[in-house]
PDB file of N, CA, C and O in Angstrom:
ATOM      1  N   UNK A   1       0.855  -1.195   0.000  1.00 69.00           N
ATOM      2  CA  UNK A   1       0.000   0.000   0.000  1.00 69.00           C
ATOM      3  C   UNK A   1       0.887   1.240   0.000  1.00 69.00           C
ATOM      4  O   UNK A   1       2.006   1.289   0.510  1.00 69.00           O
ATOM      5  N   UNK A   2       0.506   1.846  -0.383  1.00 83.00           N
ATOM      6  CA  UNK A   2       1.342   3.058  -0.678  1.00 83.00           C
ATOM      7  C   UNK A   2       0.610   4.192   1.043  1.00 83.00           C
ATOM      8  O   UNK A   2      -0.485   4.184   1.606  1.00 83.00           O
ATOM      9  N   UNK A   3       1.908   4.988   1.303  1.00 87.00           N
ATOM     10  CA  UNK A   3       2.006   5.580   2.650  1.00 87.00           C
ATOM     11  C   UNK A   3       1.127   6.792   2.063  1.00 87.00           C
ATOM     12  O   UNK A   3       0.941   7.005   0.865  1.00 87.00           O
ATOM     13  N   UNK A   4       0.612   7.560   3.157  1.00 84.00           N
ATOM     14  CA  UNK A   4      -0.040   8.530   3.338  1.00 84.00           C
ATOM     15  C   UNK A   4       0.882   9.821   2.635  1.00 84.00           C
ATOM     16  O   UNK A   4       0.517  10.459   1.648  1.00 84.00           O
ATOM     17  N   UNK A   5       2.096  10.025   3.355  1.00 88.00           N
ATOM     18  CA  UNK A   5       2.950  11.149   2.989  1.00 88.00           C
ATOM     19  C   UNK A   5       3.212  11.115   1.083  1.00 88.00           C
ATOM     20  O   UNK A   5       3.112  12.033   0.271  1.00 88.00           O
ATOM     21  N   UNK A   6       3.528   9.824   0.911  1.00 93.00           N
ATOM     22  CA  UNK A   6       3.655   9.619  -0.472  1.00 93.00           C
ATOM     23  C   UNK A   6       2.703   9.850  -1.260  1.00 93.00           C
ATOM     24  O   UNK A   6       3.054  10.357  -2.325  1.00 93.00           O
ATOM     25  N   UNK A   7       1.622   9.664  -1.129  1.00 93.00           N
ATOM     26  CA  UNK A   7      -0.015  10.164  -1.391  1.00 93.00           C
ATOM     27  C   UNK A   7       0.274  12.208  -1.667  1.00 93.00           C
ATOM     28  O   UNK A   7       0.253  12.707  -2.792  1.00 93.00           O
ATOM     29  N   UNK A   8       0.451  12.821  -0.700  1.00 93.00           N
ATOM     30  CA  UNK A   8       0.252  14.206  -0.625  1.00 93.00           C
ATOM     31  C   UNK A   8       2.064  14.528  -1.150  1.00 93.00           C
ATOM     32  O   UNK A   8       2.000  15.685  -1.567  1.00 93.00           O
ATOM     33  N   UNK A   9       2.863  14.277  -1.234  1.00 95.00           N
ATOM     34  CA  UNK A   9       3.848  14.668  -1.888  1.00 95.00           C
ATOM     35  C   UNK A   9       3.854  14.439  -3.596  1.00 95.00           C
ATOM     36  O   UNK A   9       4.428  15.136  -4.433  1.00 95.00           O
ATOM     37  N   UNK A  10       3.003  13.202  -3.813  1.00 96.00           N
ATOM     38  CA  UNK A  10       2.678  13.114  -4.910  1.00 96.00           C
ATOM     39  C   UNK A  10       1.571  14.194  -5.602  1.00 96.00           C
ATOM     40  O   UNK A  10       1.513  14.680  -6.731  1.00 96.00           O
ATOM     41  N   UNK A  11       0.783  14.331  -4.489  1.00 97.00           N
ATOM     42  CA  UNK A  11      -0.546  15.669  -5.430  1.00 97.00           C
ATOM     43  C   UNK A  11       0.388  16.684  -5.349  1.00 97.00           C
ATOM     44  O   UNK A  11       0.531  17.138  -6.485  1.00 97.00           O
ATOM     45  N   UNK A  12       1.218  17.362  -4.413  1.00 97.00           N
ATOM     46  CA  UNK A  12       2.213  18.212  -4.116  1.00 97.00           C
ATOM     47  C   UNK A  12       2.558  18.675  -5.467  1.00 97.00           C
ATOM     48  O   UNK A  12       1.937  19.395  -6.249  1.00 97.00           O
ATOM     49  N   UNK A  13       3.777  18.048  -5.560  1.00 98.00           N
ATOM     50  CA  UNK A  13       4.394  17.917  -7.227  1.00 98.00           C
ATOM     51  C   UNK A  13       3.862  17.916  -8.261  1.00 98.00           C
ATOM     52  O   UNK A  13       4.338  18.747  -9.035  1.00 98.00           O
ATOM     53  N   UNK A  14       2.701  17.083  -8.813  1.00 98.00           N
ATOM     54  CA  UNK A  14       1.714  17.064  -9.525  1.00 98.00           C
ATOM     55  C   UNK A  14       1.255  18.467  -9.575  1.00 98.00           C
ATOM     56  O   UNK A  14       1.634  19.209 -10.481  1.00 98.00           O
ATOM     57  N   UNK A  15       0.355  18.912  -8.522  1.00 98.00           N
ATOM     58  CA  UNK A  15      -0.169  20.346  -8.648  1.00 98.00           C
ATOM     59  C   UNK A  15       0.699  21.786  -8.962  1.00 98.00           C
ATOM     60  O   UNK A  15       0.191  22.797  -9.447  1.00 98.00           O
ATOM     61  N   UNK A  16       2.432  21.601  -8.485  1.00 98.00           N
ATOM     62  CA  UNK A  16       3.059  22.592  -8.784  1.00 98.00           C
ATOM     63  C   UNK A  16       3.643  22.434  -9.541  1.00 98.00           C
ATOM     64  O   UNK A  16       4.336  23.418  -9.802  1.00 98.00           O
ATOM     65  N   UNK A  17       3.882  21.095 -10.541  1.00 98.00           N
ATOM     66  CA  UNK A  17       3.881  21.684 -12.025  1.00 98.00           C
ATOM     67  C   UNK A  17       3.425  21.543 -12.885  1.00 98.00           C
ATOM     68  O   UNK A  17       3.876  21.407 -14.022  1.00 98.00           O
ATOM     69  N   UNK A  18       2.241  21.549 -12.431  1.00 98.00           N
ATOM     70  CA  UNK A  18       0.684  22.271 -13.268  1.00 98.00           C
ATOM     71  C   UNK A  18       0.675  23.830 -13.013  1.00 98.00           C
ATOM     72  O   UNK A  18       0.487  24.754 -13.805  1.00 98.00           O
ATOM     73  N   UNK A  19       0.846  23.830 -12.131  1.00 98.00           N
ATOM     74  CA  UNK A  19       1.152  25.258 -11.854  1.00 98.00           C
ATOM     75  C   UNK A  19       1.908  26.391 -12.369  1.00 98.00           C
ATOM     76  O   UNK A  19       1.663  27.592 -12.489  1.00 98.00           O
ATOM     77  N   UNK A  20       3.124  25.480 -12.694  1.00 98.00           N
ATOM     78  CA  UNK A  20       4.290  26.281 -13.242  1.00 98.00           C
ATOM     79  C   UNK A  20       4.280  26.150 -14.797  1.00 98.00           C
ATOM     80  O   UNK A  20       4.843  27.063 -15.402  1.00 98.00           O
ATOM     81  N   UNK A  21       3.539  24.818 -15.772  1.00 98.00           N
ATOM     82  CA  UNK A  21       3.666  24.425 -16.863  1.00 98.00           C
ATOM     83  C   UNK A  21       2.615  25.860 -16.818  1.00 98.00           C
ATOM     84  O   UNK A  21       3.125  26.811 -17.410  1.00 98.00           O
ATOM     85  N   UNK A  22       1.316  26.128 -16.241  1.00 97.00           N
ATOM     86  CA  UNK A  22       0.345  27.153 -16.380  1.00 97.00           C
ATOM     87  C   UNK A  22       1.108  28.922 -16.387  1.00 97.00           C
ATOM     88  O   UNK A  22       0.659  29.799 -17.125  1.00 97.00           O
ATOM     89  N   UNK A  23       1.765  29.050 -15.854  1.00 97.00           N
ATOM     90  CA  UNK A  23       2.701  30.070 -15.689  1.00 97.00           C
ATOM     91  C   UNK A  23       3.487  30.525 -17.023  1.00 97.00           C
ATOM     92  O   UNK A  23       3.593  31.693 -17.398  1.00 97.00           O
ATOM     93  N   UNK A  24       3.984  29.465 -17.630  1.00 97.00           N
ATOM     94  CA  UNK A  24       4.675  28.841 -18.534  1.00 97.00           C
ATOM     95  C   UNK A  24       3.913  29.310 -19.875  1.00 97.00           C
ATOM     96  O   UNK A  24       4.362  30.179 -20.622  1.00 97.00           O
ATOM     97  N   UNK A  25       2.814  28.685 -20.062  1.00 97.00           N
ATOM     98  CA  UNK A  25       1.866  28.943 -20.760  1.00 97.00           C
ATOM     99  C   UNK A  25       1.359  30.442 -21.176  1.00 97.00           C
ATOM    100  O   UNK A  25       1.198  30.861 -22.322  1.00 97.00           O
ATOM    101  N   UNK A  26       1.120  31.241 -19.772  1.00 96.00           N
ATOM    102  CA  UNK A  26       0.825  32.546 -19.640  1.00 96.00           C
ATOM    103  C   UNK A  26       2.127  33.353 -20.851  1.00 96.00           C
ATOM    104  O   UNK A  26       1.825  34.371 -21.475  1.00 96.00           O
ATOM    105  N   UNK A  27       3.093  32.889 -20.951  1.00 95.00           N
ATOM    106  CA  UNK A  27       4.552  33.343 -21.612  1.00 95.00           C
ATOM    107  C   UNK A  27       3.744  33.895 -23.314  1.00 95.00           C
ATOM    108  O   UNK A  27       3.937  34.963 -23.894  1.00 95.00           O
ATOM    109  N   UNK A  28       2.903  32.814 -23.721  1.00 96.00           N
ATOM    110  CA  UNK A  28       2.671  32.529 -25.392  1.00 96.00           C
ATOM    111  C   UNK A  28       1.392  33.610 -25.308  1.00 96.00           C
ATOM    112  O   UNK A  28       1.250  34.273 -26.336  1.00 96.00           O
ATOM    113  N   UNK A  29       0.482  33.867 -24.270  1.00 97.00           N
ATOM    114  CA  UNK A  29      -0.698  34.399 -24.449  1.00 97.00           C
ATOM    115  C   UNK A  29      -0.772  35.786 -24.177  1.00 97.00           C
ATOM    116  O   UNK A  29      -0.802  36.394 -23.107  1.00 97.00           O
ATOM    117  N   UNK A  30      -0.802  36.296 -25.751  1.00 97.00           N
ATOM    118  CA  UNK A  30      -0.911  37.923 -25.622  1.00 97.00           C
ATOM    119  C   UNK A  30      -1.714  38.718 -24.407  1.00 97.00           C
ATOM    120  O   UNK A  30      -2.793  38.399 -23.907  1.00 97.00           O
ATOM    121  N   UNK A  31      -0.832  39.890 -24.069  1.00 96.00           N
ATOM    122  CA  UNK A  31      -1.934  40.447 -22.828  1.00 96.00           C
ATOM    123  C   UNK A  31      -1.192  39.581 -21.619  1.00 96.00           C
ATOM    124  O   UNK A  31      -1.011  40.342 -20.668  1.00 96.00           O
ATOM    125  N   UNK A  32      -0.844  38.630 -21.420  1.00 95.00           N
ATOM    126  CA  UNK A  32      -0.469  37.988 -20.609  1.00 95.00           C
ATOM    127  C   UNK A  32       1.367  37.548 -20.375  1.00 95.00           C
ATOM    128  O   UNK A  32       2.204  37.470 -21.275  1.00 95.00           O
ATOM    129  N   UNK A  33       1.569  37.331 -18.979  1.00 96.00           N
ATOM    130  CA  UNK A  33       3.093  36.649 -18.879  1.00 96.00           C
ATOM    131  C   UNK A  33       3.124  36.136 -17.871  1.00 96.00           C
ATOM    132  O   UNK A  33       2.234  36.219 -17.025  1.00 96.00           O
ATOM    133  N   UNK A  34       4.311  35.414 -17.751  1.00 96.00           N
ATOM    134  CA  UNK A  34       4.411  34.364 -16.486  1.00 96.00           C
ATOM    135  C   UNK A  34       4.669  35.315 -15.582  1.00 96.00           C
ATOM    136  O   UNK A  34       5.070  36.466 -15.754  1.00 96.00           O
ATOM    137  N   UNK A  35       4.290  34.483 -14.181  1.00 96.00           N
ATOM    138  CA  UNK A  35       4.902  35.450 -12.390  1.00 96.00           C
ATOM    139  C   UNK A  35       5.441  34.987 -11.611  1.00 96.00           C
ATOM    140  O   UNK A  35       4.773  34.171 -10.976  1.00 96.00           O
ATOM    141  N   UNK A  36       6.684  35.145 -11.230  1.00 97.00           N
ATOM    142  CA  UNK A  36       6.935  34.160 -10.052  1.00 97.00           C
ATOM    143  C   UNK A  36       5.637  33.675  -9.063  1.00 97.00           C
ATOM    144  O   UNK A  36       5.097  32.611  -8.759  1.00 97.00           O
ATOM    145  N   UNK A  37       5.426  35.555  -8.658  1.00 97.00           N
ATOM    146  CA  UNK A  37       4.369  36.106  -7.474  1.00 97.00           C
ATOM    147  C   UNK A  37       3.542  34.932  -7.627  1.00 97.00           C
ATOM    148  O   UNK A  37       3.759  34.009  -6.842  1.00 97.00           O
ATOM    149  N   UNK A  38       2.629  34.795  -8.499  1.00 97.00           N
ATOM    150  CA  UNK A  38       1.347  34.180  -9.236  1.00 97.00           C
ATOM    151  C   UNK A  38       1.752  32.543  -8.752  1.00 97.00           C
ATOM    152  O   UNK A  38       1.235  31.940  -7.812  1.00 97.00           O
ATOM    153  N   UNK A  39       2.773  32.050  -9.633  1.00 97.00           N
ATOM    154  CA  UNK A  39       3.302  31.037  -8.989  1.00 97.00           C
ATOM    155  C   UNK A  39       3.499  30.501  -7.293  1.00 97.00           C
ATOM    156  O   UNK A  39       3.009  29.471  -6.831  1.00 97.00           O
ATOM    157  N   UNK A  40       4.186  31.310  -6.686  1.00 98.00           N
ATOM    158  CA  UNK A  40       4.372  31.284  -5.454  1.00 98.00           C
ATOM    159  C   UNK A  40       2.567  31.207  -4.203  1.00 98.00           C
ATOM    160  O   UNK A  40       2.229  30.694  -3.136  1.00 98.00           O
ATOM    161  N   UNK A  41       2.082  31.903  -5.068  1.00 98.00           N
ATOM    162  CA  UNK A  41       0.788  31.989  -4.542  1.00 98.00           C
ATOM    163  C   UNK A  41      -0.215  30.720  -4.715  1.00 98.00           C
ATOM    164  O   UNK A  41      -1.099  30.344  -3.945  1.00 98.00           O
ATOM    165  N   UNK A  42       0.147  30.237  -5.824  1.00 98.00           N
ATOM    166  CA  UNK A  42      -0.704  28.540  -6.413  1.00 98.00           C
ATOM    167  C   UNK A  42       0.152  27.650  -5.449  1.00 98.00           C
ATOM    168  O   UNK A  42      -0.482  26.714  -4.962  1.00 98.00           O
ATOM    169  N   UNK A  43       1.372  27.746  -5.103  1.00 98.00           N
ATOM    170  CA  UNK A  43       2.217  27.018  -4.238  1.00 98.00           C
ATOM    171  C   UNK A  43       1.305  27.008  -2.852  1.00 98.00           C
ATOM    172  O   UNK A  43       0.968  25.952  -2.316  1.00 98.00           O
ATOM    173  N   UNK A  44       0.962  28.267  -2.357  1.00 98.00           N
ATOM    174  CA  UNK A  44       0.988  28.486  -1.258  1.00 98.00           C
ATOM    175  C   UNK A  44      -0.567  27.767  -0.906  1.00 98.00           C
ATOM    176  O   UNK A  44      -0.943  27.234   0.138  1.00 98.00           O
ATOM    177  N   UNK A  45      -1.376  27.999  -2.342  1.00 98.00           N
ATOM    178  CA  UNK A  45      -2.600  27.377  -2.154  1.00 98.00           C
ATOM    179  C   UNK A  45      -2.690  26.013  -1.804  1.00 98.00           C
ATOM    180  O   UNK A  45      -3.582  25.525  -1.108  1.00 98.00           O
ATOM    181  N   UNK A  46      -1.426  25.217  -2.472  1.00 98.00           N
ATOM    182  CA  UNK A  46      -1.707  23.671  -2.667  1.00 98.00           C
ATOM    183  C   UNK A  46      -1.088  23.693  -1.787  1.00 98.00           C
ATOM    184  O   UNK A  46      -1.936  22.996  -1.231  1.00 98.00           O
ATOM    185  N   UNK A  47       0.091  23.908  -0.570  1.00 98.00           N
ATOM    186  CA  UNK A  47       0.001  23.595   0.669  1.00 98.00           C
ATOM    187  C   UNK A  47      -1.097  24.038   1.911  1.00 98.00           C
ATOM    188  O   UNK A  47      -1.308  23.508   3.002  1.00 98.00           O
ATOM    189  N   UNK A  48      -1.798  25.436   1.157  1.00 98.00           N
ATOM    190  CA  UNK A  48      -2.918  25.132   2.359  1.00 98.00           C
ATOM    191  C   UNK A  48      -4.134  24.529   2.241  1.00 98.00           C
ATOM    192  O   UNK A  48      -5.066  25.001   2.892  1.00 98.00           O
ATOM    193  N   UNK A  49      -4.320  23.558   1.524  1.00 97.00           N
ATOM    194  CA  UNK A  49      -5.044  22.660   0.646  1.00 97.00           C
ATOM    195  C   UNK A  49      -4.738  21.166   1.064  1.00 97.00           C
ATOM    196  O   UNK A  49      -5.602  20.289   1.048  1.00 97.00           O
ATOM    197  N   UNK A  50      -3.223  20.933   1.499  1.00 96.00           N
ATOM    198  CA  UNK A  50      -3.029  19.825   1.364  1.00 96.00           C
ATOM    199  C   UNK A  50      -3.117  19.586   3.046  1.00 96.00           C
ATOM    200  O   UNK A  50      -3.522  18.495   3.445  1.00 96.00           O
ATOM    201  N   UNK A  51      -2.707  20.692   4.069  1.00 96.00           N
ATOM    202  CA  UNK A  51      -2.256  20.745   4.950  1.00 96.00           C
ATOM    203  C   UNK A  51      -4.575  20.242   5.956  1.00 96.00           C
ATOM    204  O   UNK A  51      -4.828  19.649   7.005  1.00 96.00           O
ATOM    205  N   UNK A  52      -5.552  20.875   4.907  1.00 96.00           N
ATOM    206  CA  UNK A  52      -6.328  20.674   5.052  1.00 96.00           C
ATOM    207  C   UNK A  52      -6.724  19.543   5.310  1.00 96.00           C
ATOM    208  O   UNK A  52      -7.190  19.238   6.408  1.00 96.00           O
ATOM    209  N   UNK A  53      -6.591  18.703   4.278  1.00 94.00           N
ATOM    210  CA  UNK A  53      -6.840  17.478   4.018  1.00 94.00           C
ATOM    211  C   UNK A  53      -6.462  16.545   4.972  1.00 94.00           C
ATOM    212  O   UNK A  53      -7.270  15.756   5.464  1.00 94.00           O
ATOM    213  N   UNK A  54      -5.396  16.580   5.237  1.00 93.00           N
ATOM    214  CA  UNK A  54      -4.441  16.406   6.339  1.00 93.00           C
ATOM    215  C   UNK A  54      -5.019  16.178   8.033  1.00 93.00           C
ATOM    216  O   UNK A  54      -4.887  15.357   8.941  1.00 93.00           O
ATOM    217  N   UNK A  55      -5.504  17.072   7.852  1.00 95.00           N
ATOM    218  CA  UNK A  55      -6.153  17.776   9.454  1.00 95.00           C
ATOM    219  C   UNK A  55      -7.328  17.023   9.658  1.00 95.00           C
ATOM    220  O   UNK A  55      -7.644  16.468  10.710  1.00 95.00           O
ATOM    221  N   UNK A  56      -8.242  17.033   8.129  1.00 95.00           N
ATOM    222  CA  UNK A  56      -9.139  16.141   8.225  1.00 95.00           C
ATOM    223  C   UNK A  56      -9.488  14.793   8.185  1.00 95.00           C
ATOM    224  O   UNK A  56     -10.566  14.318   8.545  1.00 95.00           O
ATOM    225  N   UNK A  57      -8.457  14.155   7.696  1.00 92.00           N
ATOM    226  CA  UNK A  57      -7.857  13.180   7.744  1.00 92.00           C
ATOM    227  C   UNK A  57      -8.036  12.505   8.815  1.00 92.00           C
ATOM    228  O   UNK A  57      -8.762  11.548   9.084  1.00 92.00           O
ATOM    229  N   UNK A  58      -7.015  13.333   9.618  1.00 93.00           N
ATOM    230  CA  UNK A  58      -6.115  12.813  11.560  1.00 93.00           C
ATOM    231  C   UNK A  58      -7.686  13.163  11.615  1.00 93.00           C
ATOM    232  O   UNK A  58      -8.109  12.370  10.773  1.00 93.00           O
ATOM    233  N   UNK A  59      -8.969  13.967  12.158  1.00 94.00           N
ATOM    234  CA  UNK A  59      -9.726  14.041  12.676  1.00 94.00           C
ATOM    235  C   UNK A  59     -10.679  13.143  12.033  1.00 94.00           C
ATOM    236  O   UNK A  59     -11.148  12.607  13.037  1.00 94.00           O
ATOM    237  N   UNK A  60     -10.971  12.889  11.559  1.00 92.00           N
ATOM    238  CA  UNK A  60     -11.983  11.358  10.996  1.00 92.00           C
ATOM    239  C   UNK A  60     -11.207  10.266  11.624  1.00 92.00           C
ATOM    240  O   UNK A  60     -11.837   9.401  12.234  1.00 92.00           O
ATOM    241  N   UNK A  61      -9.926  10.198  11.552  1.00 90.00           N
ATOM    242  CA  UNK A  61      -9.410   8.860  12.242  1.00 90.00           C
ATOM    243  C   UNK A  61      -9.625   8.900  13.766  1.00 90.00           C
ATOM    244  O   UNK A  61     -10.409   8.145  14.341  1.00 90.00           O
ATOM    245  N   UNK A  62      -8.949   9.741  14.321  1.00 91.00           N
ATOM    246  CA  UNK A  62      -9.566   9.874  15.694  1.00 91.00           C
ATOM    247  C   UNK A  62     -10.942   9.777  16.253  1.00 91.00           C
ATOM    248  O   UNK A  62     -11.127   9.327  17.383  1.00 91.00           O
ATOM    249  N   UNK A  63     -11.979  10.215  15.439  1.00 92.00           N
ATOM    250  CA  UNK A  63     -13.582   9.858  15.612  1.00 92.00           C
ATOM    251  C   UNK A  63     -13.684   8.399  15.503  1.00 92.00           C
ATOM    252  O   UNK A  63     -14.120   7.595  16.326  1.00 92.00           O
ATOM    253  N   UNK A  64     -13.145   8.187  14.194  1.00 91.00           N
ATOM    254  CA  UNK A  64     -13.471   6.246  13.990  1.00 91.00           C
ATOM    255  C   UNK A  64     -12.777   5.640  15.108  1.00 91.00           C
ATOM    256  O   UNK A  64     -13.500   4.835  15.696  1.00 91.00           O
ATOM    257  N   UNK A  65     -11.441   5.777  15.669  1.00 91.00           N
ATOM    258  CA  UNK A  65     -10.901   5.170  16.751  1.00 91.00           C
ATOM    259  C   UNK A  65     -11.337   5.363  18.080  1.00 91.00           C
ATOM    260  O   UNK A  65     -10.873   4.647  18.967  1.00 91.00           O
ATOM    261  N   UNK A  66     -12.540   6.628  18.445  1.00 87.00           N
ATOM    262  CA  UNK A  66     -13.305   6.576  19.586  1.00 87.00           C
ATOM    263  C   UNK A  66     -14.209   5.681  19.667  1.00 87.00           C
ATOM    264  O   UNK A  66     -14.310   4.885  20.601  1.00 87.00           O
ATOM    265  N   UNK A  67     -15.117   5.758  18.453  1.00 69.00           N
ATOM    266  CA  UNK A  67     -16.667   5.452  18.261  1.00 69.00           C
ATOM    267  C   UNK A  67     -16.885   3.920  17.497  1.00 69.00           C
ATOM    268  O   UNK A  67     -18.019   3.504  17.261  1.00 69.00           O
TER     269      UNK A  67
END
């Protein structure tokens, strides 16, 4: 079975370079250009996204291990 951490390091990576290929993209589309900023900010989303999941996670397990 594959571990929990490996699970969210995998969407991790996955999502930031989608992120950055999207950034990337912004380069070709008139009116538009890549941002670090912009970047850094999709980063910041998918760790407080993941960190969510996370939380909810540990708290569903702890309910099932009371009840």
């Amino acid at each position: 079975a594959i571990g929990g951490h490996t699970v969210l390091a995998v969407a991790f990576f996955s999502a930031a370079l989608f992120a950055a290929g999207d950034e990337l993209h912004q380069g070709f589309v008139p009116g538009r250009k890549p941002d670090l900023r912009d970047l850094l900010v999709d980063v910041a989303g998918i760790l407080a996204a993941l960190a969510l999941i996370r939380w909810l996670a540990a708290r569903r397990k702890r309910a099932s291990d009371q009840g």
